[in-house]
XYZ file of C-alpha atoms in Angstrom:
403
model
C 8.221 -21.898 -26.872
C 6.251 -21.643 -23.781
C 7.108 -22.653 -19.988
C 4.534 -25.043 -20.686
C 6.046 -26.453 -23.831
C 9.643 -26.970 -22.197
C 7.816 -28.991 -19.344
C 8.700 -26.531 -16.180
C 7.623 -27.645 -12.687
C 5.999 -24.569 -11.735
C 2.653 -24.049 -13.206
C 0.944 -20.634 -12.897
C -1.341 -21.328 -9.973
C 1.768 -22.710 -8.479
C 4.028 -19.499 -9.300
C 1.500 -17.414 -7.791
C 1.188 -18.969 -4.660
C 5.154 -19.292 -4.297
C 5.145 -15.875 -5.204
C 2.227 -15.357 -2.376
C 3.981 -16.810 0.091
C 7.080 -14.404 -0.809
C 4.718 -11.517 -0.447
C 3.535 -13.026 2.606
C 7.047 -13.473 4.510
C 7.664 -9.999 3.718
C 4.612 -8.200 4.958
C 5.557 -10.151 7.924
C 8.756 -8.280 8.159
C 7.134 -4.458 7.005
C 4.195 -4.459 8.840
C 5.475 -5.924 11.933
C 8.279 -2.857 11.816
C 5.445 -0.473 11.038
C 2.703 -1.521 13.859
C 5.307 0.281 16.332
C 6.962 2.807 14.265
C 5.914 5.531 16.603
C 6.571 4.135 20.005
C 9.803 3.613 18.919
C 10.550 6.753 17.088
C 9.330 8.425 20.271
C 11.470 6.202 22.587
C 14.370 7.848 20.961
C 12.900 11.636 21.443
C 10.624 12.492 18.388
C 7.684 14.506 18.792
C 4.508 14.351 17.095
C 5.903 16.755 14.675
C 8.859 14.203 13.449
C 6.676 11.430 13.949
C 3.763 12.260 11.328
C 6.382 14.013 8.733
C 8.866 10.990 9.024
C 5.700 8.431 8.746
C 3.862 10.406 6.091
C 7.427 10.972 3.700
C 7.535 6.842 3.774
C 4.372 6.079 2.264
C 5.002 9.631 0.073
C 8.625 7.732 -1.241
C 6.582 3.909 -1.285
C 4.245 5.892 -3.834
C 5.902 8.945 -5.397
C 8.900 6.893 -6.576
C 6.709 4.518 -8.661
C 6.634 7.302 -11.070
C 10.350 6.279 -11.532
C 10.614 2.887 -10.798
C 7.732 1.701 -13.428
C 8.814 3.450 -16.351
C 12.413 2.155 -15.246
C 11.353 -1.299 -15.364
C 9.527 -1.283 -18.575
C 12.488 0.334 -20.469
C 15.423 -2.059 -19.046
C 13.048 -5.367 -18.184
C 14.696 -6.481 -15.310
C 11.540 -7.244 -13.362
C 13.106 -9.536 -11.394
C 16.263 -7.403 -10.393
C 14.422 -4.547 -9.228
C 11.926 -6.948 -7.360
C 15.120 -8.441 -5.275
C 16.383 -4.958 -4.973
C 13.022 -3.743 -3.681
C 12.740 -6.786 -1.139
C 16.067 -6.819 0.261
C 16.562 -3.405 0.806
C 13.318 -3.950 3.314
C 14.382 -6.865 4.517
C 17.986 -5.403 5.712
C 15.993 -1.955 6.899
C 13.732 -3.261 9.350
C 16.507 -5.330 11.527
C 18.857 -2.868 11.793
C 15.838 -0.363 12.635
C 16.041 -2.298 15.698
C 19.734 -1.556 16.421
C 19.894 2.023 16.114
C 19.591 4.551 18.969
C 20.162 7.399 16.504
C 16.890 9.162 15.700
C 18.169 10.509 12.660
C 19.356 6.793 11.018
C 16.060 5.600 12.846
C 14.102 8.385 10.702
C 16.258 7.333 7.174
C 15.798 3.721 7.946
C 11.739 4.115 7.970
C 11.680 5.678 4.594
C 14.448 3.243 3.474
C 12.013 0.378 3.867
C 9.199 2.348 2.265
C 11.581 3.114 -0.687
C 12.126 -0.607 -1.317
C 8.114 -0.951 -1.745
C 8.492 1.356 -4.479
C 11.632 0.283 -6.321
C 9.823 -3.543 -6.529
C 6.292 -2.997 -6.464
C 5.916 -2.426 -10.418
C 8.123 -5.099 -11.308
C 6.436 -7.369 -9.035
C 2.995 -7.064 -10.097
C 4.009 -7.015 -13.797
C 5.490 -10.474 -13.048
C 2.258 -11.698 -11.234
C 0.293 -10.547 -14.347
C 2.026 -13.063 -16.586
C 1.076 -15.512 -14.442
C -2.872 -14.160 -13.675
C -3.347 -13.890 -17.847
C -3.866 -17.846 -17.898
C -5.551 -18.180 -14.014
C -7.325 -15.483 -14.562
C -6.621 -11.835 -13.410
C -9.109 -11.442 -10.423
C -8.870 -14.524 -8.976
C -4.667 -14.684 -9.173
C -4.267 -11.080 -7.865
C -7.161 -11.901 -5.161
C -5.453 -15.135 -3.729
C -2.175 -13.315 -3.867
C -3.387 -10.294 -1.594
C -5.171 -12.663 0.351
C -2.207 -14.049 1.717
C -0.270 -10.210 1.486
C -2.958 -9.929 4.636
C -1.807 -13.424 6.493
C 1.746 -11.791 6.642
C 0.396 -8.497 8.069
C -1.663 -10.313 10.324
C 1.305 -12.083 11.781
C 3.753 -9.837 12.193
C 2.304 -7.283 14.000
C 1.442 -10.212 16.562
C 4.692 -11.009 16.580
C 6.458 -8.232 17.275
C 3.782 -7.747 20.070
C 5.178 -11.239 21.744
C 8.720 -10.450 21.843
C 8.337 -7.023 23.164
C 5.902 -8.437 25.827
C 8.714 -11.382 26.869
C 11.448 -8.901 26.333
C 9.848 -5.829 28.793
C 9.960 -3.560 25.280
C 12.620 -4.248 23.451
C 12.667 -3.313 20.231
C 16.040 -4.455 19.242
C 14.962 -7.712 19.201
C 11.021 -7.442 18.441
C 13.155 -6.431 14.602
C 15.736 -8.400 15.192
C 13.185 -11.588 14.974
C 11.986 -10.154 11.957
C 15.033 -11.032 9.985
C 14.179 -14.642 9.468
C 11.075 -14.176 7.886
C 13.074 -11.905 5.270
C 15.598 -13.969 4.392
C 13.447 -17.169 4.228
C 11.720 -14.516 1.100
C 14.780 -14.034 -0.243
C 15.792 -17.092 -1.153
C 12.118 -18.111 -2.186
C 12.471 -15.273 -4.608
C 15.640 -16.481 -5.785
C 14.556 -20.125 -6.097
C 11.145 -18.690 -7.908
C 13.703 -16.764 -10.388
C 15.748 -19.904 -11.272
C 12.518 -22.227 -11.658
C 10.817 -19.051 -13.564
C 13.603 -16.977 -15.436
C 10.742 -15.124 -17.374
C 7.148 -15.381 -16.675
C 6.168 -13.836 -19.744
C 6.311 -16.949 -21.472
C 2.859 -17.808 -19.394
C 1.395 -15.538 -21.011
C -0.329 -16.214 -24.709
C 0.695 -14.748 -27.311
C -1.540 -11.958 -28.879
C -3.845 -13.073 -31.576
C -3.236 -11.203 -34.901
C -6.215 -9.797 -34.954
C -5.637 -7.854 -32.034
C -1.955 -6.825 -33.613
C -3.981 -5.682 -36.611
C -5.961 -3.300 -34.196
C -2.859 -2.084 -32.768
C -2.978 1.788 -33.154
C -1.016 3.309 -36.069
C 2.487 5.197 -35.672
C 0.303 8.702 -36.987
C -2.672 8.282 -34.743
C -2.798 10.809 -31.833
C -2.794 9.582 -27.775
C -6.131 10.448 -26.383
C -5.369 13.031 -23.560
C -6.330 12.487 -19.849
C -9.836 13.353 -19.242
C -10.437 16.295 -16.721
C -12.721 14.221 -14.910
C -9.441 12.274 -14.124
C -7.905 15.626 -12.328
C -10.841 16.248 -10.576
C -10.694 12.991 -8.988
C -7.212 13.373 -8.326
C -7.574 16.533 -6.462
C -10.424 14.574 -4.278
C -8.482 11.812 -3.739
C -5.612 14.448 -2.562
C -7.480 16.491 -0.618
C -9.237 13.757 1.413
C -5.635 12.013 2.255
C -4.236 15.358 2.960
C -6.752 15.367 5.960
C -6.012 11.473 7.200
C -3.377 10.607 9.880
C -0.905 8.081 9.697
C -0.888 5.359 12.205
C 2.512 6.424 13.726
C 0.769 9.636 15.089
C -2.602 7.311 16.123
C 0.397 4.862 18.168
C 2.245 8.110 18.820
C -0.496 9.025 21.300
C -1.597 5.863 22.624
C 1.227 5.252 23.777
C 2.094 9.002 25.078
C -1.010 8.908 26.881
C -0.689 5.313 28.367
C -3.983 4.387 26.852
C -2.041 1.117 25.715
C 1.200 -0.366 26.107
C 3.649 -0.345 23.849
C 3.831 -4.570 23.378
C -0.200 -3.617 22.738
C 0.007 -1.724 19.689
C 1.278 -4.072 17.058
C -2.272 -6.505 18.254
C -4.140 -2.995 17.365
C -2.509 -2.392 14.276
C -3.154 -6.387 13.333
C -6.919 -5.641 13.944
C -6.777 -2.233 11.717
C -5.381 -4.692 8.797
C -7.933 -7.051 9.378
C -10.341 -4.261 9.212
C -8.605 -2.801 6.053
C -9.267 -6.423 4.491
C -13.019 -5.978 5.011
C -13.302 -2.561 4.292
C -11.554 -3.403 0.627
C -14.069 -6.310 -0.259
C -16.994 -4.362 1.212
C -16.339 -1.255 -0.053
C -15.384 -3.204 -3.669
C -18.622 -5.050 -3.730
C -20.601 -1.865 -3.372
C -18.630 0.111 -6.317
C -19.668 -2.472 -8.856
C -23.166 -2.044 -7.588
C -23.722 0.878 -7.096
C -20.882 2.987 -8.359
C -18.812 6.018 -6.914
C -21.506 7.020 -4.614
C -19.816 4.504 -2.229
C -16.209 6.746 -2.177
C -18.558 9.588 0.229
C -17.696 6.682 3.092
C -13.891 7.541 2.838
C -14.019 11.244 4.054
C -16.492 10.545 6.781
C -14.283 7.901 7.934
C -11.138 9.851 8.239
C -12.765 12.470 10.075
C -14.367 10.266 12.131
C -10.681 8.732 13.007
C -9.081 12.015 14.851
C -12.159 12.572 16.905
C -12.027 8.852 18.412
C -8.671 7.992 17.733
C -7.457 11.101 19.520
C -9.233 10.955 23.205
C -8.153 9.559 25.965
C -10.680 6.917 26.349
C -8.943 3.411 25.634
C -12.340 2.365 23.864
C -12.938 5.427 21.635
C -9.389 5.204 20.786
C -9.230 1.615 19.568
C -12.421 2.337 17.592
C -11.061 5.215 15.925
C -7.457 2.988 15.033
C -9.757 0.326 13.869
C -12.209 2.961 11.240
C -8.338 3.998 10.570
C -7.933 0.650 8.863
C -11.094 0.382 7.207
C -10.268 3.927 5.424
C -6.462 2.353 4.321
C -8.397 -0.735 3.135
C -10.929 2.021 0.555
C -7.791 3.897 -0.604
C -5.362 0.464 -1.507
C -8.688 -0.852 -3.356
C -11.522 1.366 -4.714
C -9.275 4.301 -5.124
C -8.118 2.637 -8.015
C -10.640 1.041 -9.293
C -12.144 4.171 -10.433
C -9.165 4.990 -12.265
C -9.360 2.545 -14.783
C -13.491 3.566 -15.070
C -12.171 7.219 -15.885
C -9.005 6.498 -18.425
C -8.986 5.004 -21.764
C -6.548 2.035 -21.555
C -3.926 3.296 -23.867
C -3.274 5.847 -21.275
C -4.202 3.921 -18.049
C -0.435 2.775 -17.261
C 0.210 7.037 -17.302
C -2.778 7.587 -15.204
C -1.897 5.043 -12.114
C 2.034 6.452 -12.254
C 0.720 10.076 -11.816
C -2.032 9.222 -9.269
C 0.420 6.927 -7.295
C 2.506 10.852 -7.062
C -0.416 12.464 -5.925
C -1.166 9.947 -3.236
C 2.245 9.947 -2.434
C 2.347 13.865 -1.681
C -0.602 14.193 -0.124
C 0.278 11.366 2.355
C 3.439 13.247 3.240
C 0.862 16.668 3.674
C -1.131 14.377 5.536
C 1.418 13.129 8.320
C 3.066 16.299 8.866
C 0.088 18.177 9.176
C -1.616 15.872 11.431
C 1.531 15.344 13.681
C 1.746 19.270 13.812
C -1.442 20.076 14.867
C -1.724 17.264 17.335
C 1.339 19.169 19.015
C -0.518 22.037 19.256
C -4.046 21.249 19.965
C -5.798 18.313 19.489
C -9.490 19.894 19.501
C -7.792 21.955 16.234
C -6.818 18.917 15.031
C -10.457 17.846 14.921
C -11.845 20.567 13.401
C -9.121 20.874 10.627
C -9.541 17.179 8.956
C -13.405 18.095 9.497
C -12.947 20.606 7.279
C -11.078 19.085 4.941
C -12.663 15.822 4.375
C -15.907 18.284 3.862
C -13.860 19.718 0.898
C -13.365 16.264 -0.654
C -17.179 15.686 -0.240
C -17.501 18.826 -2.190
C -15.479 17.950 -4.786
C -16.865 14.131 -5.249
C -20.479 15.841 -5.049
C -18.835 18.051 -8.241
C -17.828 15.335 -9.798
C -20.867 12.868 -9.570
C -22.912 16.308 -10.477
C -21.131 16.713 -14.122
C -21.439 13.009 -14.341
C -18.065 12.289 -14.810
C -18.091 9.618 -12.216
C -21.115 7.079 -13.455
């Protein structure tokens, strides 16, 4: 029996725009807290140094620990546990970010809020996917994202207004950000009772396609090298891109803007990272991989502007900054599933989400380190690298592996 069949209120449109406006209440709360995440770690004595590793081993733990958190799901099925879990451990993080004058907890309390993206962000998208198999998959995981980027819109903004009527006060430019979080947790807990198990959305398989179903005896078709290769691009180009708590990190150190200023830059880079996703997503399924050559120019185009001390150079450079996020959250994997047979595809996004997740930790403490010791080497370094990673897609769209 179906959720349709026993008459439920929510249909799936409905779930995944309930479930949208979850996602968007709590981008409100993460991105707002991560728009100043380097003023504020510097207000309480970080360098550069602490600033790009601490930065760099969130989004290594929001990535890295999907490799544990997907499997995890699959084998106990308590999507919607490990969604809450995920959710309110972010949602307690970011207020009491605001409270601390401990670098140390300040530092822990960053990655905490990163680590609850990765404990709920398998579970959560396996729930939206019930839901997407009857709306249709694009156009359900499109309108859901679309309003993912309303929330990060917004709270940036609004952490830029309180610190602005408060004279910088952080304390309660996270405090606000409570509300927003626990208006999405009891959305997700009212979503839960009205939908105990959004499987039942989704058909059940024909029997021809149970007939198809791959024997006990038959062998799993191994990753194909191409796969690596592209790994090791994708690695090597975010090994060479700075986080934006290093890019706030020195606006900030160099007065270029005011602290109350940089969560309305970091709204613009998401706006940016919105267009850069469709434009850049458009292109792929036109004219294939050749578009991925835009993502190393653009992250060594970001140090070189982002890192001056001209304001205008250095909100252009923030903004390309976004458009390069927007590339890697959307065409990254896109190619992924182009390269892996689907039996193995599930295998393939857990290991690439750990190779992301190291190199962004490579990536923010390498940056932050060499903007402590010179920014002109700083240039010249991510030049270098992001040349490697046009090396390597060059060797790639050379054996035709990528097509």
């Amino acid at each position: 029996m179906t959720i349709r069949d026993r008459g439920a209120a929510l249909s799936p449109w409905r779930f995944i725009v309930v479930f949208g406006v979850v996602s968007l209440l709590m981008d409100f709360v993460y991105e707002g807290a991560r728009s100043i995440t380097g003023p504020l770690l510097a207000s309480l004595g970080a360098s550069a140094t602490v600033v790009g590793l601490v930065t760099g081993a969130g989004e290594a733990a929001a990535l890295g620990l999907r490799l544990v958190s997907g499997p995890l799901a699959d084998r106990t099925r308590r999507f919607w546990a490990l969604t809450i879990a995920g959710y309110a451990l972010t949602a307690v993080s970011v207020p009491v970010l605001g409270l601390t004058g401990v670098l140390w907890v300040a530092c822990a309390l960053v990655v905490a809020e990163r680590v609850g993206k990765a404990v709920r962000s398998p579970a959560k998208d396996t729930l939206l996917s019930h839901a997407t198999a009857t709306t249709g998959r694009g156009r359900g995981f499109a309108v859901h994202e679309a309003m993912d980027q309303i929330g990060a819109l917004i709270g940036p903004l609004t952490v830029a207004g309180v610190l602005a009527a408060t004279a910088g006060g952080y304390g309660p430019a996270l405090g606000v950000l409570a509300v927003p979080g626990a208006a999405a947790l009891a959305l997700l807990f009212w979503l839960r009772a009205r939908v105990p198990d959004p499987a039942e959305y989704e058909p059940a398989p024909a029997p021809p396609a149970e007939d198809a179903a791959p024997r006990g005896g038959e062998a799993v078709p191994a990753l194909p090298r191409s796969y690596f290769v592209y790994a090791a691009f994708t690695a090597v180009t975010m090994t060479g891109f700075a986080t934006f708590g290093v890019l706030s990190f020195h606006l900030v150190r160099r007065h270029l803007l005011a602290a109350d200023l940089v969560p309305v830059l970091y709204a613009g880079a998401m706006a940016a990272d919105a267009v850069s996703a469709l434009a850049t997503g458009w292109l792929y399924d036109r004219v294939g991989p050749r578009v991925l050559a835009v993502l190393p120019v653009l992250s060594a185009a970001v140090p070189a502007l982002a890192f001056t001390d001209s304001v205008a150079l250095a909100v252009a450079g923030a903004l390309l900054w976004g458009m390069a996020v927007g590339i890697q959250e959307s065409t990254l994997r896109a190619v992924v599933a182009d390269l892996v047979p689907s039996r193995r595809r599930a295998t393939a996004y857990g290991i690439f989400a750990g190779v992301l997740g190291v190199a962004a930790l490579a990536g923010g403490a390498l940056t932050g380190a060499l903007y402590d010791r010179s920014v002109t080497l700083l240039v010249a370094v991510v030049a270098a690298i992001q040349a490697a990673a046009l090396v390597l897609l060059a060797v790639l769209r050379g054996r035709n592996a990528l097509r």
